[in-house]
């Protein structure tokens, strides 16, 4: 884009600031990553153990319900075989009744010693109205009493006491054992549901932890990496003191601009500036003040260049500006304008006023230029002519 004939230029800076010092975030990122993964791993292990406990609880529950369910069947089996023995004097029936009674009592001992899983279950066994333990003891006594009857000595009619077990097996004991089975089932379901609820809560915590880590750990880590990368890129491309492009990045940009100028026949200009008597400034005021002078001049360059222009510090007190699509007369105009601003804007530092001037050289793209070095060389030649002519001047190289 060419400048208007009245030489008014768009004054838009490069928006370049002095880069933040590059701090390698590897150590903190690694520690954060390890801690976050450890938390997730610990919670996952906890979920695993809880699921394992749920499985074992379900197995135990199945065992308990099965054993308690056997008690109902065994009480009826004992009663049935005892009745057969009393009715027909079958010794095999007596043996079956005795086996079933032993099994019933073994199950009862197991349930009352190992599987009293709640106070409510304990009350069913040892407290009214069910008092299952007392019923089993009484049922066992009545069965043994009936089985011990010598049927050969009984003349036709059995004693009334011999059939009391049958009445007991029909109603109070069977009802109590049936109620016990349902209670075991309810208690087991409650325990499994509690474990499942706890497992679901921990699983939710894991998901929440992953979400929070994504938001507050991994996302900041990504930002740290991006900041680190941006800072490295800035360190590689920009001059630390001034925030201007450095020589390396400027060389890449001017090669790209030259390629476009050759392809599309665009005009291209380069300005070369050198602060006058800079060694004397350093010797008189010190290097710290010399750095302030360099920053002062670089700020003037930035504030008087367009977004499409590229200002760079080539080293020491030397600066260059790349002006894409800019005519020769506009390049000369800008060089003189910047020179005058530098001359008319002394640096004020702690009450000290330091007069600063600069010499400039101007060059432009020629069709026979094979590379950017030719353009830069002519700009330098113009700048040296300005120095030799008395400084604080602009020459076209």
mmCIF file of N, CA, C and O in Angstrom, residues 217-277:
data_model
loop_
_atom_site.group_PDB
_atom_site.id
_atom_site.type_symbol
_atom_site.label_atom_id
_atom_site.label_comp_id
_atom_site.label_asym_id
_atom_site.label_seq_id
_atom_site.Cartn_x
_atom_site.Cartn_y
_atom_site.Cartn_z
ATOM 1 N N UNK A 217 -5.997 -27.581 36.587
ATOM 2 C CA UNK A 217 -4.626 -28.123 36.562
ATOM 3 C C UNK A 217 -4.150 -28.280 35.123
ATOM 4 O O UNK A 217 -3.169 -27.660 34.711
ATOM 5 N N UNK A 218 -4.860 -29.116 34.351
ATOM 6 C CA UNK A 218 -4.390 -29.381 32.991
ATOM 7 C C UNK A 218 -4.522 -28.149 32.096
ATOM 8 O O UNK A 218 -3.648 -27.886 31.277
ATOM 9 N N UNK A 219 -5.637 -27.414 32.262
ATOM 10 C CA UNK A 219 -5.793 -26.202 31.450
ATOM 11 C C UNK A 219 -4.703 -25.177 31.770
ATOM 12 O O UNK A 219 -4.073 -24.627 30.854
ATOM 13 N N UNK A 220 -4.438 -24.892 33.083
ATOM 14 C CA UNK A 220 -3.308 -23.999 33.379
ATOM 15 C C UNK A 220 -1.979 -24.551 32.892
ATOM 16 O O UNK A 220 -1.096 -23.785 32.496
ATOM 17 N N UNK A 221 -1.825 -25.898 32.920
ATOM 18 C CA UNK A 221 -0.582 -26.479 32.418
ATOM 19 C C UNK A 221 -0.422 -26.198 30.935
ATOM 20 O O UNK A 221 0.676 -25.861 30.460
ATOM 21 N N UNK A 222 -1.535 -26.348 30.193
ATOM 22 C CA UNK A 222 -1.486 -26.037 28.760
ATOM 23 C C UNK A 222 -1.146 -24.567 28.553
ATOM 24 O O UNK A 222 -0.350 -24.205 27.668
ATOM 25 N N UNK A 223 -1.756 -23.707 29.386
ATOM 26 C CA UNK A 223 -1.461 -22.271 29.284
ATOM 27 C C UNK A 223 0.004 -21.989 29.597
ATOM 28 O O UNK A 223 0.630 -21.118 28.986
ATOM 29 N N UNK A 224 0.545 -22.725 30.597
ATOM 30 C CA UNK A 224 1.959 -22.549 30.928
ATOM 31 C C UNK A 224 2.847 -22.941 29.749
ATOM 32 O O UNK A 224 3.824 -22.261 29.438
ATOM 33 N N UNK A 225 2.473 -24.068 29.123
ATOM 34 C CA UNK A 225 3.256 -24.511 27.962
ATOM 35 C C UNK A 225 3.178 -23.474 26.849
ATOM 36 O O UNK A 225 4.179 -23.158 26.198
ATOM 37 N N UNK A 226 1.950 -22.955 26.633
ATOM 38 C CA UNK A 226 1.782 -21.952 25.589
ATOM 39 C C UNK A 226 2.586 -20.690 25.915
ATOM 40 O O UNK A 226 3.249 -20.116 25.044
ATOM 41 N N UNK A 227 2.499 -20.263 27.197
ATOM 42 C CA UNK A 227 3.267 -19.074 27.601
ATOM 43 C C UNK A 227 4.757 -19.313 27.433
ATOM 44 O O UNK A 227 5.492 -18.447 26.947
ATOM 45 N N UNK A 228 5.196 -20.508 27.843
ATOM 46 C CA UNK A 228 6.608 -20.857 27.712
ATOM 47 C C UNK A 228 7.021 -20.840 26.248
ATOM 48 O O UNK A 228 8.076 -20.298 25.879
ATOM 49 N N UNK A 229 6.149 -21.424 25.389
ATOM 50 C CA UNK A 229 6.443 -21.450 23.953
ATOM 51 C C UNK A 229 6.458 -20.040 23.367
ATOM 52 O O UNK A 229 7.345 -19.693 22.581
ATOM 53 N N UNK A 230 5.461 -19.233 23.782
ATOM 54 C CA UNK A 230 5.403 -17.852 23.284
ATOM 55 C C UNK A 230 6.635 -17.061 23.718
ATOM 56 O O UNK A 230 7.191 -16.267 22.938
ATOM 57 N N UNK A 231 7.040 -17.274 24.968
ATOM 58 C CA UNK A 231 8.216 -16.552 25.462
ATOM 59 C C UNK A 231 9.491 -16.985 24.741
ATOM 60 O O UNK A 231 10.355 -16.160 24.438
ATOM 61 N N UNK A 232 9.569 -18.298 24.473
ATOM 62 C CA UNK A 232 10.727 -18.777 23.713
ATOM 63 C C UNK A 232 10.738 -18.169 22.314
ATOM 64 O O UNK A 232 11.789 -17.761 21.802
ATOM 65 N N UNK A 233 9.543 -18.136 21.705
ATOM 66 C CA UNK A 233 9.449 -17.548 20.377
ATOM 67 C C UNK A 233 9.809 -16.065 20.410
ATOM 68 O O UNK A 233 10.495 -15.551 19.520
ATOM 69 N N UNK A 234 9.323 -15.374 21.456
ATOM 70 C CA UNK A 234 9.648 -13.951 21.585
ATOM 71 C C UNK A 234 11.149 -13.759 21.795
ATOM 72 O O UNK A 234 11.762 -12.864 21.215
ATOM 73 N N UNK A 235 11.720 -14.586 22.648
ATOM 74 C CA UNK A 235 13.160 -14.490 22.884
ATOM 75 C C UNK A 235 13.940 -14.728 21.598
ATOM 76 O O UNK A 235 14.990 -14.130 21.373
ATOM 77 N N UNK A 236 13.399 -15.634 20.764
ATOM 78 C CA UNK A 236 14.102 -15.968 19.522
ATOM 79 C C UNK A 236 13.932 -14.891 18.459
ATOM 80 O O UNK A 236 14.794 -14.733 17.597
ATOM 81 N N UNK A 237 12.815 -14.137 18.516
ATOM 82 C CA UNK A 237 12.490 -13.216 17.433
ATOM 83 C C UNK A 237 12.637 -11.736 17.781
ATOM 84 O O UNK A 237 12.668 -10.906 16.874
ATOM 85 N N UNK A 238 12.678 -11.415 19.069
ATOM 86 C CA UNK A 238 12.670 -10.012 19.461
ATOM 87 C C UNK A 238 13.897 -9.651 20.291
ATOM 88 O O UNK A 238 14.455 -10.476 21.003
ATOM 89 N N UNK A 239 14.264 -8.398 20.168
ATOM 90 C CA UNK A 239 15.366 -7.855 20.963
ATOM 91 C C UNK A 239 14.874 -7.621 22.390
ATOM 92 O O UNK A 239 13.834 -6.985 22.610
ATOM 93 N N UNK A 240 15.613 -8.131 23.353
ATOM 94 C CA UNK A 240 15.171 -8.074 24.749
ATOM 95 C C UNK A 240 15.098 -6.651 25.280
ATOM 96 O O UNK A 240 14.180 -6.304 26.027
ATOM 97 N N UNK A 241 16.016 -5.810 24.886
ATOM 98 C CA UNK A 241 16.079 -4.456 25.442
ATOM 99 C C UNK A 241 14.965 -3.570 24.911
ATOM 100 O O UNK A 241 14.333 -2.815 25.661
ATOM 101 N N UNK A 242 14.674 -3.658 23.617
ATOM 102 C CA UNK A 242 13.757 -2.703 22.990
ATOM 103 C C UNK A 242 12.386 -3.283 22.646
ATOM 104 O O UNK A 242 11.428 -2.532 22.470
ATOM 105 N N UNK A 243 12.288 -4.604 22.544
ATOM 106 C CA UNK A 243 11.039 -5.199 22.099
ATOM 107 C C UNK A 243 10.867 -5.165 20.599
ATOM 108 O O UNK A 243 9.853 -5.622 20.073
ATOM 109 N N UNK A 244 11.857 -4.618 19.870
ATOM 110 C CA UNK A 244 11.823 -4.637 18.408
ATOM 111 C C UNK A 244 12.256 -6.007 17.904
ATOM 112 O O UNK A 244 12.840 -6.810 18.636
ATOM 113 N N UNK A 245 11.971 -6.276 16.631
ATOM 114 C CA UNK A 245 12.463 -7.503 16.028
ATOM 115 C C UNK A 245 13.987 -7.536 16.088
ATOM 116 O O UNK A 245 14.647 -6.494 16.064
ATOM 117 N N UNK A 246 14.547 -8.745 16.196
ATOM 118 C CA UNK A 246 16.007 -8.845 16.139
ATOM 119 C C UNK A 246 16.453 -9.090 14.700
ATOM 120 O O UNK A 246 15.634 -9.208 13.787
ATOM 121 N N UNK A 247 17.755 -9.167 14.509
ATOM 122 C CA UNK A 247 18.316 -9.270 13.154
ATOM 123 C C UNK A 247 17.854 -10.549 12.461
ATOM 124 O O UNK A 247 17.531 -10.533 11.269
ATOM 125 N N UNK A 248 17.792 -11.640 13.209
ATOM 126 C CA UNK A 248 17.411 -12.934 12.612
ATOM 127 C C UNK A 248 15.997 -12.893 12.066
ATOM 128 O O UNK A 248 15.746 -13.274 10.910
ATOM 129 N N UNK A 249 15.032 -12.458 12.885
ATOM 130 C CA UNK A 249 13.648 -12.428 12.432
ATOM 131 C C UNK A 249 13.434 -11.402 11.330
ATOM 132 O O UNK A 249 12.643 -11.614 10.406
ATOM 133 N N UNK A 250 14.165 -10.267 11.407
ATOM 134 C CA UNK A 250 14.044 -9.256 10.358
ATOM 135 C C UNK A 250 14.523 -9.817 9.021
ATOM 136 O O UNK A 250 13.920 -9.552 7.970
ATOM 137 N N UNK A 251 15.593 -10.603 9.059
ATOM 138 C CA UNK A 251 16.115 -11.186 7.823
ATOM 139 C C UNK A 251 15.088 -12.098 7.167
ATOM 140 O O UNK A 251 14.940 -12.116 5.934
ATOM 141 N N UNK A 252 14.349 -12.866 7.993
ATOM 142 C CA UNK A 252 13.303 -13.746 7.446
ATOM 143 C C UNK A 252 12.194 -12.921 6.805
ATOM 144 O O UNK A 252 11.725 -13.215 5.700
ATOM 145 N N UNK A 253 11.766 -11.846 7.497
ATOM 146 C CA UNK A 253 10.665 -11.025 7.004
ATOM 147 C C UNK A 253 11.036 -10.265 5.730
ATOM 148 O O UNK A 253 10.218 -10.145 4.807
ATOM 149 N N UNK A 254 12.250 -9.751 5.651
ATOM 150 C CA UNK A 254 12.628 -9.006 4.452
ATOM 151 C C UNK A 254 12.767 -9.944 3.255
ATOM 152 O O UNK A 254 12.452 -9.555 2.119
ATOM 153 N N UNK A 255 13.195 -11.194 3.502
ATOM 154 C CA UNK A 255 13.248 -12.166 2.397
ATOM 155 C C UNK A 255 11.835 -12.460 1.879
ATOM 156 O O UNK A 255 11.622 -12.563 0.659
ATOM 157 N N UNK A 256 10.879 -12.586 2.801
ATOM 158 C CA UNK A 256 9.500 -12.833 2.384
ATOM 159 C C UNK A 256 8.939 -11.636 1.624
ATOM 160 O O UNK A 256 8.269 -11.786 0.593
ATOM 161 N N UNK A 257 9.230 -10.420 2.151
ATOM 162 C CA UNK A 257 8.732 -9.203 1.493
ATOM 163 C C UNK A 257 9.354 -9.039 0.108
ATOM 164 O O UNK A 257 8.680 -8.620 -0.842
ATOM 165 N N UNK A 258 10.625 -9.370 -0.012
ATOM 166 C CA UNK A 258 11.293 -9.259 -1.314
ATOM 167 C C UNK A 258 10.694 -10.237 -2.321
ATOM 168 O O UNK A 258 10.496 -9.891 -3.490
ATOM 169 N N UNK A 259 10.385 -11.445 -1.861
ATOM 170 C CA UNK A 259 9.777 -12.442 -2.749
ATOM 171 C C UNK A 259 8.421 -11.944 -3.267
ATOM 172 O O UNK A 259 8.096 -12.109 -4.446
ATOM 173 N N UNK A 260 7.620 -11.336 -2.378
ATOM 174 C CA UNK A 260 6.328 -10.791 -2.800
ATOM 175 C C UNK A 260 6.507 -9.619 -3.778
ATOM 176 O O UNK A 260 5.758 -9.482 -4.748
ATOM 177 N N UNK A 261 7.510 -8.786 -3.501
ATOM 178 C CA UNK A 261 7.751 -7.643 -4.391
ATOM 179 C C UNK A 261 8.150 -8.110 -5.778
ATOM 180 O O UNK A 261 7.718 -7.535 -6.793
ATOM 181 N N UNK A 262 8.963 -9.154 -5.843
ATOM 182 C CA UNK A 262 9.359 -9.686 -7.150
ATOM 183 C C UNK A 262 8.173 -10.307 -7.879
ATOM 184 O O UNK A 262 8.012 -10.139 -9.094
ATOM 185 N N UNK A 263 7.327 -11.021 -7.139
ATOM 186 C CA UNK A 263 6.211 -11.720 -7.765
ATOM 187 C C UNK A 263 5.145 -10.754 -8.259
ATOM 188 O O UNK A 263 4.587 -10.926 -9.334
ATOM 189 N N UNK A 264 4.848 -9.724 -7.451
ATOM 190 C CA UNK A 264 3.745 -8.819 -7.780
ATOM 191 C C UNK A 264 4.211 -7.423 -8.208
ATOM 192 O O UNK A 264 3.375 -6.539 -8.368
ATOM 193 N N UNK A 265 5.528 -7.233 -8.336
ATOM 194 C CA UNK A 265 6.084 -5.942 -8.717
ATOM 195 C C UNK A 265 5.699 -4.831 -7.726
ATOM 196 O O UNK A 265 5.384 -3.710 -8.094
ATOM 197 N N UNK A 266 5.726 -5.209 -6.445
ATOM 198 C CA UNK A 266 5.471 -4.214 -5.406
ATOM 199 C C UNK A 266 6.731 -3.401 -5.160
ATOM 200 O O UNK A 266 7.853 -3.894 -5.336
ATOM 201 N N UNK A 267 6.544 -2.174 -4.684
ATOM 202 C CA UNK A 267 7.684 -1.375 -4.234
ATOM 203 C C UNK A 267 8.027 -1.770 -2.803
ATOM 204 O O UNK A 267 7.173 -2.219 -2.048
ATOM 205 N N UNK A 268 9.273 -1.579 -2.459
ATOM 206 C CA UNK A 268 9.734 -1.998 -1.140
ATOM 207 C C UNK A 268 10.830 -1.042 -0.679
ATOM 208 O O UNK A 268 11.766 -0.761 -1.424
ATOM 209 N N UNK A 269 10.708 -0.550 0.554
ATOM 210 C CA UNK A 269 11.705 0.384 1.066
ATOM 211 C C UNK A 269 12.326 -0.098 2.367
ATOM 212 O O UNK A 269 11.701 -0.841 3.138
ATOM 213 N N UNK A 270 13.561 0.327 2.614
ATOM 214 C CA UNK A 270 14.273 -0.005 3.852
ATOM 215 C C UNK A 270 14.935 1.265 4.370
ATOM 216 O O UNK A 270 15.590 2.000 3.614
ATOM 217 N N UNK A 271 14.752 1.525 5.687
ATOM 218 C CA UNK A 271 15.402 2.651 6.355
ATOM 219 C C UNK A 271 16.420 2.106 7.330
ATOM 220 O O UNK A 271 16.143 1.150 8.064
ATOM 221 N N UNK A 272 17.575 2.721 7.353
ATOM 222 C CA UNK A 272 18.629 2.336 8.298
ATOM 223 C C UNK A 272 18.972 3.542 9.167
ATOM 224 O O UNK A 272 19.312 4.616 8.645
ATOM 225 N N UNK A 273 18.848 3.382 10.480
ATOM 226 C CA UNK A 273 19.127 4.469 11.422
ATOM 227 C C UNK A 273 20.295 4.093 12.325
ATOM 228 O O UNK A 273 20.438 2.937 12.731
ATOM 229 N N UNK A 274 21.082 5.104 12.663
ATOM 230 C CA UNK A 274 22.185 4.907 13.602
ATOM 231 C C UNK A 274 22.254 6.135 14.508
ATOM 232 O O UNK A 274 22.270 7.280 14.026
ATOM 233 N N UNK A 275 22.240 5.909 15.830
ATOM 234 C CA UNK A 275 22.265 7.017 16.776
ATOM 235 C C UNK A 275 23.629 7.713 16.691
ATOM 236 O O UNK A 275 24.678 7.056 16.762
ATOM 237 N N UNK A 276 23.610 9.021 16.579
ATOM 238 C CA UNK A 276 24.850 9.798 16.466
ATOM 239 C C UNK A 276 25.550 9.889 17.826
ATOM 240 O O UNK A 276 24.911 10.069 18.865
ATOM 241 N N UNK A 277 26.885 9.791 17.755
ATOM 242 C CA UNK A 277 27.731 9.982 18.942
ATOM 243 C C UNK A 277 27.292 9.078 20.107
ATOM 244 O O UNK A 277 27.371 9.483 21.282
#
